[in-house]
Coordinates of C-alpha atoms and ligand atoms in Angstrom, one line a residue:
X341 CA 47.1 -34.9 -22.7
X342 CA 47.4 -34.6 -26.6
X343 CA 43.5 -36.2 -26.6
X344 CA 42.1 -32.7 -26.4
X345 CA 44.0 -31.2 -29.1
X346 CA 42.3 -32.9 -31.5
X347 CA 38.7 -33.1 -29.5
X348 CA 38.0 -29.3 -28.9
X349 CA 38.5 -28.4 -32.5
X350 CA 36.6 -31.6 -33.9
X351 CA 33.6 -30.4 -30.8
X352 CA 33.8 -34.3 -30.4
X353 CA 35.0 -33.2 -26.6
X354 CA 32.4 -33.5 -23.9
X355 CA 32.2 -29.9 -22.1
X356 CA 30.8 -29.8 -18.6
X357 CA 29.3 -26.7 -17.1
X358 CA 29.2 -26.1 -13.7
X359 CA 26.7 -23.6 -12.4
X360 CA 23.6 -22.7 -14.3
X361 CA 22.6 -19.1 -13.7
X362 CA 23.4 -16.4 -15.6
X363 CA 26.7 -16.9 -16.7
X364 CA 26.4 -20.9 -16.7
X365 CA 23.2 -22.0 -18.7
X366 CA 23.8 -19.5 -21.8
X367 CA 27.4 -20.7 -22.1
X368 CA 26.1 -23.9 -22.2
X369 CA 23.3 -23.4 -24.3
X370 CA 25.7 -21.7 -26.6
X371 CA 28.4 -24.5 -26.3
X372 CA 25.3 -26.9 -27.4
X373 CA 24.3 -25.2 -29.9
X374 CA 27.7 -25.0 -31.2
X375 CA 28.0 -28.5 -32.0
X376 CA 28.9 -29.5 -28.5
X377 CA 27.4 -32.8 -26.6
X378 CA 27.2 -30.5 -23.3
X379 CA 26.3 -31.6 -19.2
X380 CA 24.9 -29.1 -17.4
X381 CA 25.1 -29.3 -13.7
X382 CA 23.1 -27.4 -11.0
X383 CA 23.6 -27.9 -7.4
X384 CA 20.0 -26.7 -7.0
X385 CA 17.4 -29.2 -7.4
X386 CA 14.9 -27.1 -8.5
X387 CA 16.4 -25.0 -10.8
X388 CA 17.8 -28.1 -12.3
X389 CA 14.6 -29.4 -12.9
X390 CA 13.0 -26.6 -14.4
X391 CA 15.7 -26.2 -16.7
X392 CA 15.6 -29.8 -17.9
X393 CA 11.9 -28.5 -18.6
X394 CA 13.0 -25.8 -20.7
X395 CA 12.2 -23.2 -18.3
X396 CA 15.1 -21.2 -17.9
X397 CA 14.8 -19.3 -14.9
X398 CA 16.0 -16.1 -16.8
X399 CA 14.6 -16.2 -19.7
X400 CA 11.8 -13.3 -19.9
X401 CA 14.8 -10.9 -19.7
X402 CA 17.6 -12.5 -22.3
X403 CA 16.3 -12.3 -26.1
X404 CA 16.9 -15.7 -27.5
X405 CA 17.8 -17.8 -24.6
X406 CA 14.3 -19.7 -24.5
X407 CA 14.9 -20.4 -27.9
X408 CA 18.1 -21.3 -27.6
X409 CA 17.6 -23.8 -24.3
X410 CA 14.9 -25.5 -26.4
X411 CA 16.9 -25.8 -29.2
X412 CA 19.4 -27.3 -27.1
X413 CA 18.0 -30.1 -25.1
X414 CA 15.9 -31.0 -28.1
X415 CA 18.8 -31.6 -30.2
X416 CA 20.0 -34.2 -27.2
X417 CA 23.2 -32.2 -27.3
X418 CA 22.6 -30.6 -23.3
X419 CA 21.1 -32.4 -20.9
X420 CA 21.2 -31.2 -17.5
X421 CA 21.4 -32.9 -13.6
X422 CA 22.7 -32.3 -10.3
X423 CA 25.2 -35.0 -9.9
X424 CA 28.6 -34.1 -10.1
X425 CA 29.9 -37.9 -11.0
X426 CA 28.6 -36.7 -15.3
X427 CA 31.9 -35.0 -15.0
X428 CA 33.5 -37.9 -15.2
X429 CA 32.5 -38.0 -18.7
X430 CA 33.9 -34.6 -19.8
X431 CA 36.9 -33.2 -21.3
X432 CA 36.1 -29.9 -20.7
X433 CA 34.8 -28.7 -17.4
X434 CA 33.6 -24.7 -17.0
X435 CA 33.2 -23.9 -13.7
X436 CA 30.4 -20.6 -13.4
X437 CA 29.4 -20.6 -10.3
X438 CA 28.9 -17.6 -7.6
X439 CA 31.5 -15.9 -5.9
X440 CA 30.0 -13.5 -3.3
X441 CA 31.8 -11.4 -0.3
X442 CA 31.2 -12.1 3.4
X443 CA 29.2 -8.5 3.8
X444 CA 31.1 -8.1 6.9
X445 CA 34.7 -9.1 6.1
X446 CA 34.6 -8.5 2.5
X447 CA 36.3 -11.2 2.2
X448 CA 35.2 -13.9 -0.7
X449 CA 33.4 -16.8 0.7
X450 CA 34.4 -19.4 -1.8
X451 CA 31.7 -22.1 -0.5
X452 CA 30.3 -22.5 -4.1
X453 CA 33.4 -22.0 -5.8
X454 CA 34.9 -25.1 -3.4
X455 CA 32.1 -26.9 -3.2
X456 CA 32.2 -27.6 -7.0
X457 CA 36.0 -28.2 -7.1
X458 CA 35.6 -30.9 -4.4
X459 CA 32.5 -32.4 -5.9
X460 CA 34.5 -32.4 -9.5
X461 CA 37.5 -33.3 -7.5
X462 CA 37.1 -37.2 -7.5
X463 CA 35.7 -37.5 -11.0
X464 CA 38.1 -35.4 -12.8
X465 CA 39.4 -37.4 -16.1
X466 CA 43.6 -37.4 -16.3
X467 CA 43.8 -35.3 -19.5
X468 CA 40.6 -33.1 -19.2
X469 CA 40.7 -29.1 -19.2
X470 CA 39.1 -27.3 -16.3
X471 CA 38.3 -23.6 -17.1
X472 CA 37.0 -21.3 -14.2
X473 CA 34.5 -18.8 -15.4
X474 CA 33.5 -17.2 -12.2
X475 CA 35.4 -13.8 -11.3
X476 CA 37.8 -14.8 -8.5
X477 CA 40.2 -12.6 -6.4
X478 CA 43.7 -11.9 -7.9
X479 CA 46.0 -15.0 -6.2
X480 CA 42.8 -17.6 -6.3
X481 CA 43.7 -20.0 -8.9
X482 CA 47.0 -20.7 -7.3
X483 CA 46.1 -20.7 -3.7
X484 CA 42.7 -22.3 -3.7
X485 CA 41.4 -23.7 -7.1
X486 CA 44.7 -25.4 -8.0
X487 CA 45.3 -26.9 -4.4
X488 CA 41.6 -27.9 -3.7
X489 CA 41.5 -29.3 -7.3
X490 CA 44.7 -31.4 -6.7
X491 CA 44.0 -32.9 -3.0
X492 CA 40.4 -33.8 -4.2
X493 CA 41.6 -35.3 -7.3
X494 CA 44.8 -37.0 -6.6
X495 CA 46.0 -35.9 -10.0
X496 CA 48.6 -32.8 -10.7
X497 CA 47.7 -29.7 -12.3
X498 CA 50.0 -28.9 -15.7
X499 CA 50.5 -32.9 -15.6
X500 CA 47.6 -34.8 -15.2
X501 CA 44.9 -31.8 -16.1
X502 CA 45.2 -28.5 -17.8
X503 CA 43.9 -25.4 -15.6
X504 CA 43.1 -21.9 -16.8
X505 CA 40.9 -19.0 -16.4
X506 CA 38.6 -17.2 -18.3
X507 CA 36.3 -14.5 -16.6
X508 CA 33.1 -13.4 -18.3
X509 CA 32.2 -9.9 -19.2
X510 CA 29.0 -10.7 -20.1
X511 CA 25.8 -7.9 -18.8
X512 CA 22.8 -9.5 -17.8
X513 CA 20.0 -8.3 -21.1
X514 CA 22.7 -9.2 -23.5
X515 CA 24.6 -12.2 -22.1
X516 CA 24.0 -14.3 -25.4
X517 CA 25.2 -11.3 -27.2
X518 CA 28.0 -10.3 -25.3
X519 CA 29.5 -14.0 -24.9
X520 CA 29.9 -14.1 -29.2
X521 CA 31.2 -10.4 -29.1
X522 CA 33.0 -9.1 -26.1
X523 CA 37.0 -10.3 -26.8
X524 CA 38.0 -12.7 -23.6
X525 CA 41.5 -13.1 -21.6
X526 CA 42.3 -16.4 -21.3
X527 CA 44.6 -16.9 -18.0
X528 CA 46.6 -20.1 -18.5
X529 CA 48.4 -22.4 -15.2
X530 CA 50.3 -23.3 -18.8
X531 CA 50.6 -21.8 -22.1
X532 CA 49.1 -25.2 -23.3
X533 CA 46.0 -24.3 -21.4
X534 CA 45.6 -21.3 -22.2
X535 CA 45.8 -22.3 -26.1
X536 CA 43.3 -25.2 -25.2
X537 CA 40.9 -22.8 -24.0
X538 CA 41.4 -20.8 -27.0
X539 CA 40.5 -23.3 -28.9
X540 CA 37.4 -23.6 -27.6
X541 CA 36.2 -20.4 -27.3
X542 CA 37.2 -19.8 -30.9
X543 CA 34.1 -21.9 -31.6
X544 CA 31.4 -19.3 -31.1
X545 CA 33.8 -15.7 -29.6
X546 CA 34.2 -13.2 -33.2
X547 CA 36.3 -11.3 -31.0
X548 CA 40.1 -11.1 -29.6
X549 CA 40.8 -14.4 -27.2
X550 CA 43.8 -13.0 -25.5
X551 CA 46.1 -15.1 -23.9
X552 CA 48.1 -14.7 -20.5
X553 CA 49.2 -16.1 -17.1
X554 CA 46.3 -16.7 -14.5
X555 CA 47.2 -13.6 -12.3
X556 CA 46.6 -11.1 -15.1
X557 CA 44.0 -12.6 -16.3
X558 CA 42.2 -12.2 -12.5
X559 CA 43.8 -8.7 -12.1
X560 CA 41.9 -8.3 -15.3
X561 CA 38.7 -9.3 -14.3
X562 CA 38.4 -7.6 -11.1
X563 CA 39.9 -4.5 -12.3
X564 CA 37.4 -3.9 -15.0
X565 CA 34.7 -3.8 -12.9
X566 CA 36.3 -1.9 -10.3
X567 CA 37.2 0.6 -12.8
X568 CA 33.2 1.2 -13.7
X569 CA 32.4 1.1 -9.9
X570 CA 35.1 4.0 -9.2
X571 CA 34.0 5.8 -12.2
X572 CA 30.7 5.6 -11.3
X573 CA 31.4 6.8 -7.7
X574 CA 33.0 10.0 -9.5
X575 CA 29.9 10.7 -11.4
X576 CA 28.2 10.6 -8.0
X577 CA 30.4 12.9 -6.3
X578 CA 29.4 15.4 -9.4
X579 CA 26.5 14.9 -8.7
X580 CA 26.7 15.1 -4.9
X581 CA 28.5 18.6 -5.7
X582 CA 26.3 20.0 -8.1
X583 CA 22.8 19.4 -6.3
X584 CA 25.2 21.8 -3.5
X585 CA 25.7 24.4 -5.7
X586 CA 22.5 24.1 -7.3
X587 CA 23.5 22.9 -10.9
X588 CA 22.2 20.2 -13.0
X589 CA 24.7 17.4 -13.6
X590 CA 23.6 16.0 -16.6
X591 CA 24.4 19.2 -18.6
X592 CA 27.4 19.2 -16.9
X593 CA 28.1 15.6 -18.0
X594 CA 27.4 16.4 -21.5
X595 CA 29.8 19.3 -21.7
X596 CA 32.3 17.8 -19.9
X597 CA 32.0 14.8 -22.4
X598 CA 32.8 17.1 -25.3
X599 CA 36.0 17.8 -24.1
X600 CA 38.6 15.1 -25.6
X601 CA 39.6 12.0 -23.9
X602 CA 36.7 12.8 -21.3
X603 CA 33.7 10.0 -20.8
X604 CA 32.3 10.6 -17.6
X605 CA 29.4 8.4 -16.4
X606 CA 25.8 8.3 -15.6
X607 CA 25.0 9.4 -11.7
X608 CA 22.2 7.3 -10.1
X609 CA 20.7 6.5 -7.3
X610 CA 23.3 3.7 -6.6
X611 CA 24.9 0.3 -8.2
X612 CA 23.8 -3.1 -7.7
X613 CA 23.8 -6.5 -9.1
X614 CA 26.4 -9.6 -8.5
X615 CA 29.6 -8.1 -9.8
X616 CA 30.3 -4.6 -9.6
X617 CA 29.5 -4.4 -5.5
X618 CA 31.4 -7.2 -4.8
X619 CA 34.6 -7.1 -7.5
X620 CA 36.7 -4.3 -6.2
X621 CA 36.7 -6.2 -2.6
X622 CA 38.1 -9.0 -4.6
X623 CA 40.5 -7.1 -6.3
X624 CA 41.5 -5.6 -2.5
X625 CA 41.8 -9.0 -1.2
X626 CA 43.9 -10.6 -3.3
X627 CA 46.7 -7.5 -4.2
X628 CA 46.4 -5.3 -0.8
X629 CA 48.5 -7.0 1.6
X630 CA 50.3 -4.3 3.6
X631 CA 49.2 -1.7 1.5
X632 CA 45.9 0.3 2.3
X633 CA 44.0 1.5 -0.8
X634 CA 41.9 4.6 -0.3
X635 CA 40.4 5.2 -3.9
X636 CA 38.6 2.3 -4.1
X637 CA 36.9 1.7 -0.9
X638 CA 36.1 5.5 -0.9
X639 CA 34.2 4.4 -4.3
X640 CA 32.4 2.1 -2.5
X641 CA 31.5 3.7 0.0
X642 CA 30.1 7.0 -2.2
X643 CA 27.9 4.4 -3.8
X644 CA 26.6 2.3 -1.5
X645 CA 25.4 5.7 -0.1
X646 CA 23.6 7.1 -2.8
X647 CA 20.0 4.8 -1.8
X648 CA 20.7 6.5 1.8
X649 CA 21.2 10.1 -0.1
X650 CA 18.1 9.4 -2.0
X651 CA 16.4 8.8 1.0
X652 CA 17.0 12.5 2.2
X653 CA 16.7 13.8 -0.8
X654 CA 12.7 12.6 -0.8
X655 CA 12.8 14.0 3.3
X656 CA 13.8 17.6 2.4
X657 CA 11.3 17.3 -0.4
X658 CA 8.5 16.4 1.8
X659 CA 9.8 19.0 4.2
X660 CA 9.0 21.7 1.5
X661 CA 5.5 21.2 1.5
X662 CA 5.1 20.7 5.2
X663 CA 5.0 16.5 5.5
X664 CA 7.1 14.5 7.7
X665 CA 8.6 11.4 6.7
X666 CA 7.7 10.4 9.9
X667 CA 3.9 9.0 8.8
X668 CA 4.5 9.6 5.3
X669 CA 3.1 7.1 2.2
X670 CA 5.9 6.6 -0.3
X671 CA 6.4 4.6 -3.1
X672 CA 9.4 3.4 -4.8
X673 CA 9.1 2.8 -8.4
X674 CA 11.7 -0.3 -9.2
X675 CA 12.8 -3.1 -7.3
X676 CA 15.6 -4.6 -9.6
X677 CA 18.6 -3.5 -10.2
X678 CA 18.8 -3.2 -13.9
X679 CA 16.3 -1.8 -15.9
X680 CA 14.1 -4.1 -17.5
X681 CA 15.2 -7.2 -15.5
X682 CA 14.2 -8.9 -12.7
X683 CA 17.2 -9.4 -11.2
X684 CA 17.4 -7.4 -7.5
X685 CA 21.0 -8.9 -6.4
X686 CA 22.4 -6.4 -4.4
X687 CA 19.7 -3.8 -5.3
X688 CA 19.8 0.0 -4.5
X689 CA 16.3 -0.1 -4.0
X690 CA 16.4 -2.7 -0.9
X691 CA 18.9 0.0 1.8
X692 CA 16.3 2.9 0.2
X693 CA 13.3 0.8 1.3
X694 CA 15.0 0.0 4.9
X695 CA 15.8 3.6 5.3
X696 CA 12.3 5.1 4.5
X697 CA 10.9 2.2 7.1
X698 CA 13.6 3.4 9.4
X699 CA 12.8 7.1 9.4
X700 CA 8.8 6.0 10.2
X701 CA 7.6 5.9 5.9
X702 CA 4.7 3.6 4.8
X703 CA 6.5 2.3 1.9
X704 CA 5.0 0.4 -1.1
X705 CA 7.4 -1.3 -3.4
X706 CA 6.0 -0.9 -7.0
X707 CA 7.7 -3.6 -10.4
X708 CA 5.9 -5.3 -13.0
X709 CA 9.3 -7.7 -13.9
X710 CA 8.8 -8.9 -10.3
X711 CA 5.3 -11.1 -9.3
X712 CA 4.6 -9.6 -5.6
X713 CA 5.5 -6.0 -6.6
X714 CA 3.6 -6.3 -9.7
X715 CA 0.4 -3.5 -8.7
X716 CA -1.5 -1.5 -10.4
X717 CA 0.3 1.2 -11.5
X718 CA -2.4 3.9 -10.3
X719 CA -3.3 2.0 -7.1
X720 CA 0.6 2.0 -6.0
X721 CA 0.7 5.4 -6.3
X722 CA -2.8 6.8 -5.4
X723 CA -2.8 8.7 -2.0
X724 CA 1.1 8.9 -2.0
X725 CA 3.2 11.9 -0.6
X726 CA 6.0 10.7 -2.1
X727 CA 7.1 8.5 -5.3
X728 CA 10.8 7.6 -5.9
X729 CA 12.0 6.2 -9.6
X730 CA 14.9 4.0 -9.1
X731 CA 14.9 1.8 -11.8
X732 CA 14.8 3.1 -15.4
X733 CA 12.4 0.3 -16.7
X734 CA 10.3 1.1 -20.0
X735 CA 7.0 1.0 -18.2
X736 CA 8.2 3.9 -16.3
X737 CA 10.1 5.6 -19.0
X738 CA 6.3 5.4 -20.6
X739 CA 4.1 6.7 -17.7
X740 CA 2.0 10.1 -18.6
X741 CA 3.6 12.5 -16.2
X742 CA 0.1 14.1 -16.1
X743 CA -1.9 11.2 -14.7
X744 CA 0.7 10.5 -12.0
X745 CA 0.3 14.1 -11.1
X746 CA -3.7 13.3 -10.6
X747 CA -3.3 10.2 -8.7
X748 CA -1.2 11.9 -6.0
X749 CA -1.8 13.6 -2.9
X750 CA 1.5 15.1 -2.3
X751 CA 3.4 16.6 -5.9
X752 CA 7.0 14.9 -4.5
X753 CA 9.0 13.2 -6.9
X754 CA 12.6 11.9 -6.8
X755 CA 13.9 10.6 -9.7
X756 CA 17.4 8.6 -9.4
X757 CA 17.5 7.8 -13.1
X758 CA 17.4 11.0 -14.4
X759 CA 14.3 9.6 -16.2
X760 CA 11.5 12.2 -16.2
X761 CA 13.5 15.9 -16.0
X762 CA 13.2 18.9 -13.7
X763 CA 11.6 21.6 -15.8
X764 CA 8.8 18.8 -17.4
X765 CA 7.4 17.5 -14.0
X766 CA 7.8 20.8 -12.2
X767 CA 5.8 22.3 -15.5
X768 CA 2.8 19.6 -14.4
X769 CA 3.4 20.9 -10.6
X770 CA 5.9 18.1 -8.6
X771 CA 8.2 19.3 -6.3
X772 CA 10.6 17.3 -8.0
X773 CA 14.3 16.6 -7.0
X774 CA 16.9 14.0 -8.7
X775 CA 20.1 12.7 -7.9
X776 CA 22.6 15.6 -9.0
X777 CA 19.2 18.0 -10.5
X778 CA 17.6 19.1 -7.6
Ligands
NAD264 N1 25.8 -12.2 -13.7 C1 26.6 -11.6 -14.6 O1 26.2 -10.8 -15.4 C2 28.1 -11.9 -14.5 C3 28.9 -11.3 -15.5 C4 30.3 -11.6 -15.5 C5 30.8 -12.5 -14.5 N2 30.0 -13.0 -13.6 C6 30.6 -13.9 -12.6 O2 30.2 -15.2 -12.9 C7 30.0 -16.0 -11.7 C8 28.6 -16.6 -11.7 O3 27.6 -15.5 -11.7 P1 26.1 -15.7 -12.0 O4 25.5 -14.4 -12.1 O5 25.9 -16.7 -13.1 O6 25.6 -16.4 -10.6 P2 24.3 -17.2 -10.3 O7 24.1 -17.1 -8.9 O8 23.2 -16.7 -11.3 O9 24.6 -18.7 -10.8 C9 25.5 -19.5 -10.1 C10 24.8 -20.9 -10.2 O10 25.7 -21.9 -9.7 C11 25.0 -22.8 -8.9 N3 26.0 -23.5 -8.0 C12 26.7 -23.0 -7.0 N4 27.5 -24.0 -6.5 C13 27.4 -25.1 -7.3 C14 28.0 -26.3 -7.3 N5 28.9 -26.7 -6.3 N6 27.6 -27.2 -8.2 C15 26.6 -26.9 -9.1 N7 26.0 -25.7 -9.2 C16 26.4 -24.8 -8.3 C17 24.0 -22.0 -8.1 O11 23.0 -22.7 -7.6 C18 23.6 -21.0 -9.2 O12 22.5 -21.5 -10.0 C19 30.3 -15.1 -10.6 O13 31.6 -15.2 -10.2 C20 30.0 -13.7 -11.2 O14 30.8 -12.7 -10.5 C21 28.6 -12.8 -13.6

């Protein structure tokens, strides 16, 4: 067990990663390029061998990481398969792969997250370090990664391996950034894992590498994100309230933001993307027991129904100048769910689309960062009675306000990024409405 002491800080240990999506392939590109020899392994075959290309599947969206990939596999120091048995080679083995909720239950699934600790399982090397990167329910390290680890190994956590966990807070548009500045919390099964961990992160993190038991270290995770989501869920409530009383929350956001100790967020048109729809479920599963929290589902619920409040937002709109949705031609500007990416996991933009559909709309999906909603700008919105903004991305930020306002039939615009403003669109003649401005 004393091997690794000596091999993380000399990089002379063999780190596997597990995983290569967004969190995976720039921690190992990153690892690589830090002096590592580095196996990447991807379950999917494709991805896999794309990557082993240089094509990284993410990288028109994450400054550096073609670069970096290149830089990586022609060094020799990453290369990258789908066969689990390399780990039998590694010291170190990082574990980043999904960790979604059953949409029903809410309950994590856990078939990625097992699948790669069985598949590790029979290869693990007495004496290596796993690390779980993926963000895990408080409890999940004890009750399923250690014991799954352990039967499919033969070998004893603490004993024969060191365990810990070590969440990423990266943001997708700055992961290769955010993994060399955002501090980390290391969760240890042992201290001596946790300091092993330490030790390799110290190799490219120039931040704080705090150290702790496994439990906090989850609790930490989930309740970061779940912190944003309910913040976020308050902003909307503002929102919800001002656009009732007829005020514009933006100016009440800045004001209230002047006051000491006060940072309220941005309102939107709802939250999307792997983590923060999904993390406060995993923070519920694994601390609720026979305790019922209220805040946080509530949370949840206020933002999963901001796409739906959108929705009516553009139907009283219509209303105003004498269109039904019923039969109506909308377009929704965005289909990701971050500006400037084309990543749509969990995306606002897909419940908006199946509401307009619902309520009889002839919806066309308008996004240059994605290939079958890439249209011509004018030709998406030509004709229209309707277009929405829901994602903030430059192109949209750039449009001229005053050629839109030509290409339309119908002057209705909802804007659930607070991108274009009330009195400059309804200067050109909209009807315009946003969330929390209307
Ligand atoms: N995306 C983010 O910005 C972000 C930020 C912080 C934390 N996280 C957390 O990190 C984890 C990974 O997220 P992601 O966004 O990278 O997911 P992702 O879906 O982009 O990547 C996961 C990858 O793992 C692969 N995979 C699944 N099971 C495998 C197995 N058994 N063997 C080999 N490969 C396997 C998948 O094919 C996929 O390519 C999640 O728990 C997520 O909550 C994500």
């Amino acid at each position: 067990m004393e091997n690794l002491e000596k091999a993380i800080p000399g990089k002379t240990a063999i780190v596997a990663v597990i995983g290569l999506g967004y969190v995976g392939l720039p921690v190992a590109c990153t690892l690589a390029q830090t002096g590592f020899k580095v196996l990447g392994i991807e379950r999917d075959q494709t991805k896999a061998a794309r990557i082993s290309k240089g094509i990284s599947p993410i990288s028109d969206q994450e400054p550096g990481l073609a670069e970096l990939l290149t830089e990586a596999l022609s060094s020799g120091r990453l290369q990258v398969g789908t066969d689990h048995e390399q780990c039998g080679q590694a010291d170190v083995i990082l574990i980043a792969v999904e960790t979604p909720v059953d949409p029903d239950s809410r309950a994590p699934t856990y078939e990625a997250l097992r699948g790669a600790l069985t598949s590790l399982g029979p290869h693990l090397k007495p004496g290596a370090l796993v690390i779980v990167e993926s963000t895990i329910a408080p409890g999940t390290m004890q009750d399923v990664v250690r014991p799954v680890l352990e039967e499919s190994s033969s070998l004893k956590a603490g004993q024969d391996f060191h365990l810990a966990f070590c969440p990423e807070r990266v943001m997708p548009g700055k992961l290769l950034a955010n993994l060399r500045e955002c501090n980390r919390v290391i969760g240890g099964a042992t201290p001596e894992a946790a300091e092993l961990a330490r030790e390799l992160y110290r190799h490219f993190v120039r931040a704080d590498l705090d150290i702790t038991d496994t439990l906090t270290a989850e609790l930490v995770k989930a309740t970061e994100n779940t912190y944003r989501d309910v913040q976020i869920a308050f902003a909307n409530e503002i929102a919800l309230l001002c656009e009732n009383v007829g005020a514009d929350v933006h100016q009440v956001r800045d004001l209230v933001n002047k006051s000491p100790l006060r940072a309220m967020h941005v309102p939107g048109a709802g939250v999307g993307g792997h983590c923060i729809p999904k993390d406060p479920w995993l923070l519920l599963h694994g601390t609720q027991g026979q305790l019922q929290a209220k805040l946080i589902p509530t949370a949840r619920s206020i933002n999963d129904g901001m796409p739906l409040h959108v929705a009516q937002l553009a139907e009283e709109s219509l209303m105003t100048e004498g269109v039904a949705m019923e039969g109506a031609k909308v377009t929704v500007l965005g289909y990701a769910y971050l500006e400037n990416t084309s990543d749509a996991r969990n995306s606002p933009t897909i419940p908006l689309v199946e509401r307009l559909r619902s309520m009889g709309a002839t919806v066309t999906i308008h996004d240059p960062h994605f290939q079958e909603y890439d249209l011509d700008l004018e030709e998406a919105v030509s004709g229209r009675d309707c277009v929405i903004l829901m994602v903030a991305h430059n192109e949209y930020r750039a449009l001229d306000l005053a050629d839109l306002r030509a290409w339309v039939s119908t002057p209705v615009l909802i804007d659930g990024r607070n991108v274009w403003g009330k009195t400059r669109t309804e200067d050109l003649g909209f009807i315009y409405a946003g969330v929390g401005n209307r």
